[in-house]
Structure formats: structure tokens, C-alpha cells
PDB file of C-alpha atoms and ligand atoms in Angstrom:
ATOM      1  CA  UNK J  95     100.149  87.015 -61.045  1.00  0.00           C
ATOM      2  CA  UNK J  96      97.801  89.850 -61.303  1.00  0.00           C
ATOM      3  CA  UNK J  97      94.580  89.218 -59.270  1.00  0.00           C
ATOM      4  CA  UNK J  98      92.272  90.549 -62.072  1.00  0.00           C
ATOM      5  CA  UNK J  99      92.771  88.499 -65.404  1.00  0.00           C
ATOM      6  CA  UNK J 100      91.106  88.803 -68.663  1.00  0.00           C
ATOM      7  CA  UNK J 101      90.515  85.443 -70.698  1.00  0.00           C
ATOM      8  CA  UNK J 102      90.873  85.640 -74.335  1.00  0.00           C
ATOM      9  CA  UNK J 103      88.812  82.859 -75.794  1.00  0.00           C
ATOM     10  CA  UNK J 104      85.219  81.459 -74.591  1.00  0.00           C
ATOM     11  CA  UNK J 105      85.281  78.039 -75.540  1.00  0.00           C
ATOM     12  CA  UNK J 106      85.898  74.732 -73.977  1.00  0.00           C
ATOM     13  CA  UNK J 107      89.709  75.670 -73.229  1.00  0.00           C
ATOM     14  CA  UNK J 108      88.443  79.124 -71.904  1.00  0.00           C
ATOM     15  CA  UNK J 109      86.134  77.321 -69.373  1.00  0.00           C
ATOM     16  CA  UNK J 110      89.053  75.182 -67.978  1.00  0.00           C
ATOM     17  CA  UNK J 111      91.094  78.448 -67.522  1.00  0.00           C
ATOM     18  CA  UNK J 112      88.225  80.482 -65.966  1.00  0.00           C
ATOM     19  CA  UNK J 113      87.939  77.633 -63.705  1.00  0.00           C
ATOM     20  CA  UNK J 114      91.784  77.175 -62.476  1.00  0.00           C
ATOM     21  CA  UNK J 115      91.866  81.057 -62.106  1.00  0.00           C
ATOM     22  CA  UNK J 116      88.748  80.765 -59.575  1.00  0.00           C
ATOM     23  CA  UNK J 117      90.467  77.920 -57.868  1.00  0.00           C
ATOM     24  CA  UNK J 118      93.862  80.166 -57.857  1.00  0.00           C
ATOM     25  CA  UNK J 119      91.816  82.828 -56.050  1.00  0.00           C
ATOM     26  CA  UNK J 120      92.287  85.099 -59.198  1.00  0.00           C
ATOM     27  CA  UNK J 121      89.563  87.527 -60.239  1.00  0.00           C
ATOM     28  CA  UNK J 122      88.215  87.058 -63.961  1.00  0.00           C
ATOM     29  CA  UNK J 123      88.171  90.829 -65.235  1.00  0.00           C
ATOM     30  CA  UNK J 124      86.310  90.075 -68.530  1.00  0.00           C
ATOM     31  CA  UNK J 125      86.224  87.279 -71.464  1.00  0.00           C
ATOM     32  CA  UNK J 126      86.789  88.500 -74.675  1.00  0.00           C
ATOM     33  CA  UNK J 127      86.155  86.083 -78.159  1.00  0.00           C
ATOM     34  CA  UNK J 128      85.825  87.225 -81.603  1.00  0.00           C
ATOM     35  CA  UNK J 129      82.632  85.286 -82.385  1.00  0.00           C
ATOM     36  CA  UNK J 130      79.719  87.751 -82.146  1.00  0.00           C
ATOM     37  CA  UNK J 131      77.593  84.945 -81.513  1.00  0.00           C
ATOM     38  CA  UNK J 132      78.879  84.446 -77.889  1.00  0.00           C
ATOM     39  CA  UNK J 133      78.854  88.298 -77.094  1.00  0.00           C
ATOM     40  CA  UNK J 134      76.592  88.670 -74.175  1.00  0.00           C
ATOM     41  CA  UNK J 135      76.576  84.881 -73.132  1.00  0.00           C
ATOM     42  CA  UNK J 136      77.648  83.697 -69.982  1.00  0.00           C
ATOM     43  CA  UNK J 137      80.797  80.970 -69.361  1.00  0.00           C
ATOM     44  CA  UNK J 138      80.566  80.067 -65.908  1.00  0.00           C
ATOM     45  CA  UNK J 139      78.905  82.945 -64.610  1.00  0.00           C
ATOM     46  CA  UNK J 140      81.293  85.662 -66.409  1.00  0.00           C
ATOM     47  CA  UNK J 141      79.558  87.486 -69.364  1.00  0.00           C
ATOM     48  CA  UNK J 142      81.438  87.382 -72.571  1.00  0.00           C
ATOM     49  CA  UNK J 143      82.161  90.832 -73.387  1.00  0.00           C
ATOM     50  CA  UNK J 144      82.603  91.257 -76.797  1.00  0.00           C
ATOM     51  CA  UNK J 145      85.685  91.177 -79.337  1.00  0.00           C
ATOM     52  CA  UNK J 146      89.402  91.176 -78.670  1.00  0.00           C
ATOM     53  CA  UNK J 147      89.327  94.859 -80.469  1.00  0.00           C
ATOM     54  CA  UNK J 148      87.410  96.200 -77.328  1.00  0.00           C
ATOM     55  CA  UNK J 149      90.565  95.114 -75.177  1.00  0.00           C
ATOM     56  CA  UNK J 150      92.022  98.258 -73.373  1.00  0.00           C
ATOM     57  CA  UNK J 151      95.339  97.157 -72.704  1.00  0.00           C
ATOM     58  CA  UNK J 152      95.760  97.852 -68.618  1.00  0.00           C
ATOM     59  CA  UNK J 153      99.308  97.120 -67.463  1.00  0.00           C
ATOM     60  CA  UNK J 154      98.040  96.406 -63.939  1.00  0.00           C
ATOM     61  CA  UNK J 155      95.751  93.441 -65.705  1.00  0.00           C
ATOM     62  CA  UNK J 156      96.993  89.953 -66.909  1.00  0.00           C
ATOM     63  CA  UNK J 157      95.710  88.391 -69.357  1.00  0.00           C
ATOM     64  CA  UNK J 158      95.522  84.369 -70.495  1.00  0.00           C
ATOM     65  CA  UNK J 159      94.913  83.093 -74.057  1.00  0.00           C
ATOM     66  CA  UNK J 160      92.311  80.558 -73.377  1.00  0.00           C
ATOM     67  CA  UNK J 161      92.129  78.754 -76.764  1.00  0.00           C
ATOM     68  CA  UNK J 162      93.319  75.343 -77.204  1.00  0.00           C
ATOM     69  CA  UNK J 163      94.772  75.873 -80.601  1.00  0.00           C
ATOM     70  CA  UNK J 164      98.636  76.028 -80.360  1.00  0.00           C
ATOM     71  CA  UNK J 165      98.722  78.088 -83.771  1.00  0.00           C
ATOM     72  CA  UNK J 166      95.993  80.452 -82.727  1.00  0.00           C
ATOM     73  CA  UNK J 167      97.720  81.141 -79.439  1.00  0.00           C
ATOM     74  CA  UNK J 168     100.840  81.937 -81.007  1.00  0.00           C
ATOM     75  CA  UNK J 169      99.577  84.597 -83.452  1.00  0.00           C
ATOM     76  CA  UNK J 170      97.385  86.291 -80.770  1.00  0.00           C
ATOM     77  CA  UNK J 171     100.835  86.510 -78.362  1.00  0.00           C
ATOM     78  CA  UNK J 172     102.781  88.061 -81.468  1.00  0.00           C
ATOM     79  CA  UNK J 173      99.932  90.543 -81.973  1.00  0.00           C
ATOM     80  CA  UNK J 174      98.959  91.396 -78.641  1.00  0.00           C
ATOM     81  CA  UNK J 175     101.129  93.128 -76.014  1.00  0.00           C
ATOM     82  CA  UNK J 176      99.783  92.373 -72.707  1.00  0.00           C
ATOM     83  CA  UNK J 177     101.133  91.262 -69.141  1.00  0.00           C
ATOM     84  CA  UNK J 178     100.610  87.351 -69.744  1.00  0.00           C
ATOM     85  CA  UNK J 179      99.587  85.517 -66.538  1.00  0.00           C
ATOM     86  CA  UNK J 180     100.828  82.224 -65.609  1.00  0.00           C
ATOM     87  CA  UNK J 181      98.093  79.858 -64.075  1.00  0.00           C
ATOM     88  CA  UNK J 182      98.464  76.867 -62.142  1.00  0.00           C
ATOM     89  CA  UNK J 183      95.729  75.233 -60.291  1.00  0.00           C
ATOM     90  CA  UNK J 184      96.298  74.942 -56.692  1.00  0.00           C
ATOM     91  CA  UNK J 185      95.868  71.229 -56.802  1.00  0.00           C
ATOM     92  CA  UNK J 186      98.873  70.872 -59.413  1.00  0.00           C
ATOM     93  CA  UNK J 187     102.369  69.836 -57.940  1.00  0.00           C
ATOM     94  CA  UNK J 188     104.910  72.176 -59.536  1.00  0.00           C
ATOM     95  CA  UNK J 189     108.744  71.788 -58.081  1.00  0.00           C
ATOM     96  CA  UNK J 190     109.940  75.044 -57.133  1.00  0.00           C
ATOM     97  CA  UNK J 191     112.853  74.654 -59.362  1.00  0.00           C
ATOM     98  CA  UNK J 192     110.358  74.486 -62.348  1.00  0.00           C
ATOM     99  CA  UNK J 193     110.238  77.234 -64.836  1.00  0.00           C
ATOM    100  CA  UNK J 194     107.011  78.197 -66.371  1.00  0.00           C
ATOM    101  CA  UNK J 195     106.620  80.847 -69.298  1.00  0.00           C
ATOM    102  CA  UNK J 196     104.385  83.631 -69.293  1.00  0.00           C
ATOM    103  CA  UNK J 197     100.852  82.569 -70.428  1.00  0.00           C
ATOM    104  CA  UNK J 198     101.252  78.784 -69.343  1.00  0.00           C
ATOM    105  CA  UNK J 199      98.487  77.147 -67.629  1.00  0.00           C
ATOM    106  CA  UNK J 200      98.925  74.288 -65.679  1.00  0.00           C
ATOM    107  CA  UNK J 201      95.687  72.481 -64.693  1.00  0.00           C
ATOM    108  CA  UNK J 202      94.241  70.367 -61.926  1.00  0.00           C
ATOM    109  CA  UNK J 203      96.227  67.452 -60.472  1.00  0.00           C
ATOM    110  CA  UNK J 204      99.175  67.840 -63.222  1.00  0.00           C
ATOM    111  CA  UNK J 205     102.533  67.276 -61.887  1.00  0.00           C
ATOM    112  CA  UNK J 206     106.007  68.818 -62.901  1.00  0.00           C
ATOM    113  CA  UNK J 207     108.866  67.539 -61.653  1.00  0.00           C
ATOM    114  CA  UNK J 208     112.714  69.464 -60.785  1.00  0.00           C
ATOM    115  CA  UNK J 209     114.364  71.534 -63.175  1.00  0.00           C
ATOM    116  CA  UNK J 210     111.717  71.066 -66.164  1.00  0.00           C
ATOM    117  CA  UNK J 211     111.361  74.040 -68.159  1.00  0.00           C
ATOM    118  CA  UNK J 212     108.184  75.128 -69.875  1.00  0.00           C
ATOM    119  CA  UNK J 213     108.157  77.960 -72.381  1.00  0.00           C
ATOM    120  CA  UNK J 214     105.087  80.800 -73.238  1.00  0.00           C
ATOM    121  CA  UNK J 215     101.746  80.068 -73.663  1.00  0.00           C
ATOM    122  CA  UNK J 216     101.841  76.282 -72.816  1.00  0.00           C
ATOM    123  CA  UNK J 217      98.986  74.380 -71.505  1.00  0.00           C
ATOM    124  CA  UNK J 218      99.881  71.338 -69.171  1.00  0.00           C
ATOM    125  CA  UNK J 219      96.220  69.918 -69.216  1.00  0.00           C
ATOM    126  CA  UNK J 220      94.532  68.084 -66.476  1.00  0.00           C
ATOM    127  CA  UNK J 221      96.023  65.179 -64.824  1.00  0.00           C
ATOM    128  CA  UNK J 222      99.511  65.170 -67.198  1.00  0.00           C
ATOM    129  CA  UNK J 223     102.797  64.326 -65.616  1.00  0.00           C
ATOM    130  CA  UNK J 224     105.915  65.932 -67.039  1.00  0.00           C
ATOM    131  CA  UNK J 225     109.220  64.382 -65.238  1.00  0.00           C
ATOM    132  CA  UNK J 226     112.244  66.089 -64.604  1.00  0.00           C
ATOM    133  CA  UNK J 227     114.599  67.786 -66.991  1.00  0.00           C
ATOM    134  CA  UNK J 228     111.987  67.958 -69.684  1.00  0.00           C
ATOM    135  CA  UNK J 229     112.456  71.110 -71.643  1.00  0.00           C
ATOM    136  CA  UNK J 230     109.042  72.309 -73.334  1.00  0.00           C
ATOM    137  CA  UNK J 231     109.015  75.206 -76.108  1.00  0.00           C
ATOM    138  CA  UNK J 232     106.311  77.560 -76.644  1.00  0.00           C
ATOM    139  CA  UNK J 233     103.061  77.162 -77.174  1.00  0.00           C
ATOM    140  CA  UNK J 234     102.986  73.307 -76.321  1.00  0.00           C
ATOM    141  CA  UNK J 235      99.900  71.394 -75.464  1.00  0.00           C
ATOM    142  CA  UNK J 236     100.405  68.467 -73.381  1.00  0.00           C
ATOM    143  CA  UNK J 237      97.263  66.827 -73.006  1.00  0.00           C
ATOM    144  CA  UNK J 238      95.187  65.285 -70.365  1.00  0.00           C
ATOM    145  CA  UNK J 239      96.706  62.472 -69.002  1.00  0.00           C
ATOM    146  CA  UNK J 240     100.017  62.454 -70.509  1.00  0.00           C
ATOM    147  CA  UNK J 241     103.130  61.068 -68.984  1.00  0.00           C
ATOM    148  CA  UNK J 242     106.265  62.268 -70.119  1.00  0.00           C
ATOM    149  CA  UNK J 243     109.617  60.668 -68.577  1.00  0.00           C
ATOM    150  CA  UNK J 244     112.548  62.704 -67.558  1.00  0.00           C
ATOM    151  CA  UNK J 245     114.501  64.683 -69.920  1.00  0.00           C
ATOM    152  CA  UNK J 246     111.867  64.754 -72.876  1.00  0.00           C
ATOM    153  CA  UNK J 247     112.118  67.827 -75.220  1.00  0.00           C
ATOM    154  CA  UNK J 248     109.448  69.188 -77.012  1.00  0.00           C
ATOM    155  CA  UNK J 249     109.441  71.303 -79.800  1.00  0.00           C
ATOM    156  CA  UNK J 250     107.551  74.929 -80.280  1.00  0.00           C
ATOM    157  CA  UNK J 251     103.639  74.267 -80.797  1.00  0.00           C
ATOM    158  CA  UNK J 252     104.012  70.436 -80.219  1.00  0.00           C
ATOM    159  CA  UNK J 253     100.701  69.012 -79.254  1.00  0.00           C
ATOM    160  CA  UNK J 254     100.302  65.575 -77.560  1.00  0.00           C
ATOM    161  CA  UNK J 255      96.752  64.126 -77.352  1.00  0.00           C
ATOM    162  CA  UNK J 256      95.354  62.582 -74.510  1.00  0.00           C
ATOM    163  CA  UNK J 257      97.240  59.932 -73.055  1.00  0.00           C
ATOM    164  CA  UNK J 258     100.362  59.999 -74.787  1.00  0.00           C
ATOM    165  CA  UNK J 259     103.678  58.674 -73.178  1.00  0.00           C
ATOM    166  CA  UNK J 260     106.694  59.494 -73.683  1.00  0.00           C
ATOM    167  CA  UNK J 261     110.069  57.375 -72.818  1.00  0.00           C
ATOM    168  CA  UNK J 262     113.231  58.845 -71.321  1.00  0.00           C
ATOM    169  CA  UNK J 263     115.166  61.602 -73.233  1.00  0.00           C
ATOM    170  CA  UNK J 264     112.917  61.699 -76.512  1.00  0.00           C
ATOM    171  CA  UNK J 265     112.800  64.313 -78.574  1.00  0.00           C
ATOM    172  CA  UNK J 266     109.485  65.549 -80.225  1.00  0.00           C
ATOM    173  CA  UNK J 267     109.718  68.082 -82.874  1.00  0.00           C
ATOM    174  CA  UNK J 268     108.179  71.482 -83.470  1.00  0.00           C
ATOM    175  CA  UNK J 269     104.817  71.608 -84.405  1.00  0.00           C
ATOM    176  CA  UNK J 270     104.395  67.727 -84.591  1.00  0.00           C
ATOM    177  CA  UNK J 271     101.083  66.262 -83.437  1.00  0.00           C
ATOM    178  CA  UNK J 272     100.698  62.873 -81.672  1.00  0.00           C
ATOM    179  CA  UNK J 273      97.592  61.208 -81.428  1.00  0.00           C
ATOM    180  CA  UNK J 274      95.511  60.298 -78.580  1.00  0.00           C
ATOM    181  CA  UNK J 275      97.368  57.231 -76.532  1.00  0.00           C
ATOM    182  CA  UNK J 276     100.639  57.267 -78.597  1.00  0.00           C
ATOM    183  CA  UNK J 277     103.650  55.979 -76.967  1.00  0.00           C
ATOM    184  CA  UNK J 278     106.675  57.630 -78.097  1.00  0.00           C
ATOM    185  CA  UNK J 279     110.010  55.511 -77.873  1.00  0.00           C
ATOM    186  CA  UNK J 280     112.124  57.656 -80.353  1.00  0.00           C
ATOM    187  CA  UNK J 281     112.764  60.969 -81.726  1.00  0.00           C
ATOM    188  CA  UNK J 282     110.138  62.276 -84.038  1.00  0.00           C
ATOM    189  CA  UNK J 283     110.656  64.949 -86.605  1.00  0.00           C
ATOM    190  CA  UNK J 284     108.969  68.481 -86.788  1.00  0.00           C
ATOM    191  CA  UNK J 285     105.867  68.905 -88.902  1.00  0.00           C
ATOM    192  CA  UNK J 286     104.867  65.461 -88.430  1.00  0.00           C
ATOM    193  CA  UNK J 287     101.473  63.691 -87.506  1.00  0.00           C
ATOM    194  CA  UNK J 288     102.381  60.884 -85.328  1.00  0.00           C
ATOM    195  CA  UNK J 289     100.058  57.924 -83.808  1.00  0.00           C
ATOM    196  CA  UNK J 290      99.909  54.756 -82.315  1.00  0.00           C
ATOM    197  CA  UNK J 291     102.224  52.307 -80.169  1.00  0.00           C
ATOM    198  CA  UNK J 292     104.837  52.524 -81.021  1.00  0.00           C
ATOM    199  CA  UNK J 293     104.136  56.093 -82.243  1.00  0.00           C
ATOM    200  CA  UNK J 294     105.013  56.209 -85.892  1.00  0.00           C
ATOM    201  CA  UNK J 295     104.970  59.140 -88.626  1.00  0.00           C
ATOM    202  CA  UNK J 296     101.621  58.852 -90.528  1.00  0.00           C
ATOM    203  CA  UNK J 297     101.366  62.224 -91.907  1.00  0.00           C
ATOM    204  CA  UNK J 298     102.984  65.887 -92.423  1.00  0.00           C
ATOM    205  CA  UNK J 299     101.327  68.744 -90.734  1.00  0.00           C
ATOM    206  CA  UNK J 300     101.868  72.381 -92.069  1.00  0.00           C
TER     207      UNK J 300
HETATM  208  O1  JB2 Z 127      91.807  84.787 -83.008  1.00  0.00           O
HETATM  209  C1  JB2 Z 127      90.828  84.756 -82.400  1.00  0.00           C
HETATM  210  C2  JB2 Z 127      90.052  83.113 -82.430  1.00  0.00           C
HETATM  211  N1  JB2 Z 127      90.223  82.228 -82.696  1.00  0.00           N
HETATM  212  C3  JB2 Z 127      89.466  81.185 -81.926  1.00  0.00           C
HETATM  213  N2  JB2 Z 127      90.502  85.274 -81.527  1.00  0.00           N
HETATM  214  C4  JB2 Z 127      89.471  85.252 -80.717  1.00  0.00           C
HETATM  215  N3  JB2 Z 127      89.171  86.367 -80.006  1.00  0.00           N
HETATM  216  N4  JB2 Z 127      88.709  84.284 -80.250  1.00  0.00           N
HETATM  217  C5  JB2 Z 127      89.357  83.135 -80.974  1.00  0.00           C
HETATM  218  N5  JB2 Z 127      88.870  81.944 -81.188  1.00  0.00           N
HETATM  219  C6  JB2 Z 127      87.937  81.426 -80.278  1.00  0.00           C
HETATM  220  O2  JB2 Z 127      88.311  80.452 -79.417  1.00  0.00           O
HETATM  221  C7  JB2 Z 127      86.539  81.122 -81.086  1.00  0.00           C
HETATM  222  O3  JB2 Z 127      85.596  81.891 -81.299  1.00  0.00           O
HETATM  223  C8  JB2 Z 127      85.941  80.269 -79.835  1.00  0.00           C
HETATM  224  O4  JB2 Z 127      85.305  80.921 -78.946  1.00  0.00           O
HETATM  225  C9  JB2 Z 127      87.001  79.415 -79.081  1.00  0.00           C
HETATM  226  C10 JB2 Z 127      87.698  78.376 -79.317  1.00  0.00           C
HETATM  227  O5  JB2 Z 127      86.546  77.331 -78.846  1.00  0.00           O
HETATM  228  P1  JB2 Z 127      86.625  75.942 -79.052  1.00  0.00           P
HETATM  229  O6  JB2 Z 127      85.419  75.537 -78.022  1.00  0.00           O
HETATM  230  O7  JB2 Z 127      86.488  75.666 -80.337  1.00  0.00           O
HETATM  231  O8  JB2 Z 127      88.047  75.423 -78.881  1.00  0.00           O
HETATM  232  P2  JB2 Z 127      88.744  75.456 -76.963  1.00  0.00           P
HETATM  233  O9  JB2 Z 127      90.294  76.136 -78.044  1.00  0.00           O
HETATM  234  O10 JB2 Z 127      88.260  76.217 -76.684  1.00  0.00           O
HETATM  235  O11 JB2 Z 127      89.132  74.244 -76.644  1.00  0.00           O
HETATM  236  C11 JB2 Z 127      89.772  72.718 -77.702  1.00  0.00           C
HETATM  237  O12 JB2 Z 127      90.820  72.828 -77.191  1.00  0.00           O
HETATM  238  C12 JB2 Z 127      91.028  72.470 -75.600  1.00  0.00           C
HETATM  239  C13 JB2 Z 127      92.265  72.276 -75.382  1.00  0.00           C
HETATM  240  C14 JB2 Z 127      88.474  71.766 -77.480  1.00  0.00           C
HETATM  241  O13 JB2 Z 127      89.290  70.529 -78.333  1.00  0.00           O
HETATM  242  C15 JB2 Z 127      88.346  71.297 -75.825  1.00  0.00           C
HETATM  243  O14 JB2 Z 127      87.900  70.149 -75.689  1.00  0.00           O
HETATM  244  C16 JB2 Z 127      90.017  71.162 -75.553  1.00  0.00           C
HETATM  245  N6  JB2 Z 127      89.817  70.831 -74.026  1.00  0.00           N
END
């Protein structure tokens, strides 16, 4: 990983990204956000410099999208051509066989077991566990304290709220949102809003 990384976004998620980078021994090059109200303010001791337009692409310097919303990360990743850093907190346990795509962040206490694959710009949040042979698409967010059993598949942009559980081999469709504490016991379609125990489709997400 680059030893100096630019963080894009300056909200709550960026705060945890900055803390994770620091714990991993990586210097924060700059924090950028398009909200002018934040410019000049400080996030964990780092100044929020200004808008993304001021970004000077520097191949020697990596960047990470510190924004929790999956669709926003996707649109920024498509627009910006940067060297994306993959960031893993030193207390996370990621088996060496695991593949993490560029821009993916793995927060403190997370565990990812053998032969799992995570795409680009994913979030494996604090204390989440992802067991063996899972396949997680690009721009997913596995919320804090989620537990995915072996062989679970998450489509692109899927979002699992805090404490979601998924039994083995279940498939969750692209851009589907599972509400906090949902227990996934069967396959779920794409673009669905899902919640409950067991998790059921309660609406659509476009
Ligand atoms: O297109 C953008 C853009 N869209 C939003 N470009 C740039 N440069 N910045 C953008 N932002 C910025 O992301 C907003 O101006 C804002 O500063 C930040 C989002 O901050 P917020 O605190 O609203 O959300 P978050 O994504 O940092 O955190 C959410 O997701 C996390 C995973 C919260 O729900 C957290 O509680 C959660 N842990």
C-alpha cells in the first residue's frame, strides 16, 4: 500500500478510515470533501483541505473513498482515475488466501476466512465476520458485527445493516439492503429492501 493516502469524504465513515490507516502505519496525505462547510475543519487532527476538484492525481500516492454510501462510492470510483489503496486494520484477521479488491477497507476486529473474495471499494465494518468461500461483489458494505457463513454471495452494492446474519450458501442480490439484525436464510433478489427474522422482502430499492 502507498505510505501516504488521500481520503475522499469527511464524515463518520472517513473518521474510521483515517483511524484504520493510522493504525496500519499509513500517513494521511489529505482529506477532501465537496461540502464547503467542512473545509478548513479538522478530522482526527487532519485538516479537511477542500473539494475533490483540487485533487492532484499523483501516481505515487494512493487514495481511498471514505464515504459509506455504496452508490456514491461507485460513481466516484467510475469518475476518478486514482491508485486505490486497500486498507486493513492490524487487528483484523484476513487469511492470506483472501483476495481484496482495490479500495476495500477492513475495520478493527473483522475476520475473513480462507478463499473469500471481496471486490473493489467494499467495506467490511468493525467486528464483522465473513467465513470461507464467500464472494462479495464491488461496492458492498458488510455492516458492523455482521456474520456471514461459508459460501455466501453478495451482489454488487449490497448493504447489510449492523448485525445481519446469513446462513451458508445464501445469495443476496445486487444493491439489496438488509435492515439491522436481519437473518438471511434463503436467497434474496436484487434491488430489494429486506428485513426481519427470517429476512423477508418488504420493498424495492431503485
Ligand atoms: O460525491 C461526493 C460526496 N458525496 C458525499 N464527493 C465528495 N468529495 N464528498 C462527498 N460526500 C461527503 O461524504 C459529504 O459531504 C459528507 O461529508 C460525507 C458523508 O458523511 P456522513 O457522515 O453523512 O456519512 P458517511 O458516509 O461518512 O458515514 C455513514 O456511513 C458509515 C458506514 C454513516 O451512516 C456512518 O454512521 C456509517 N458508519
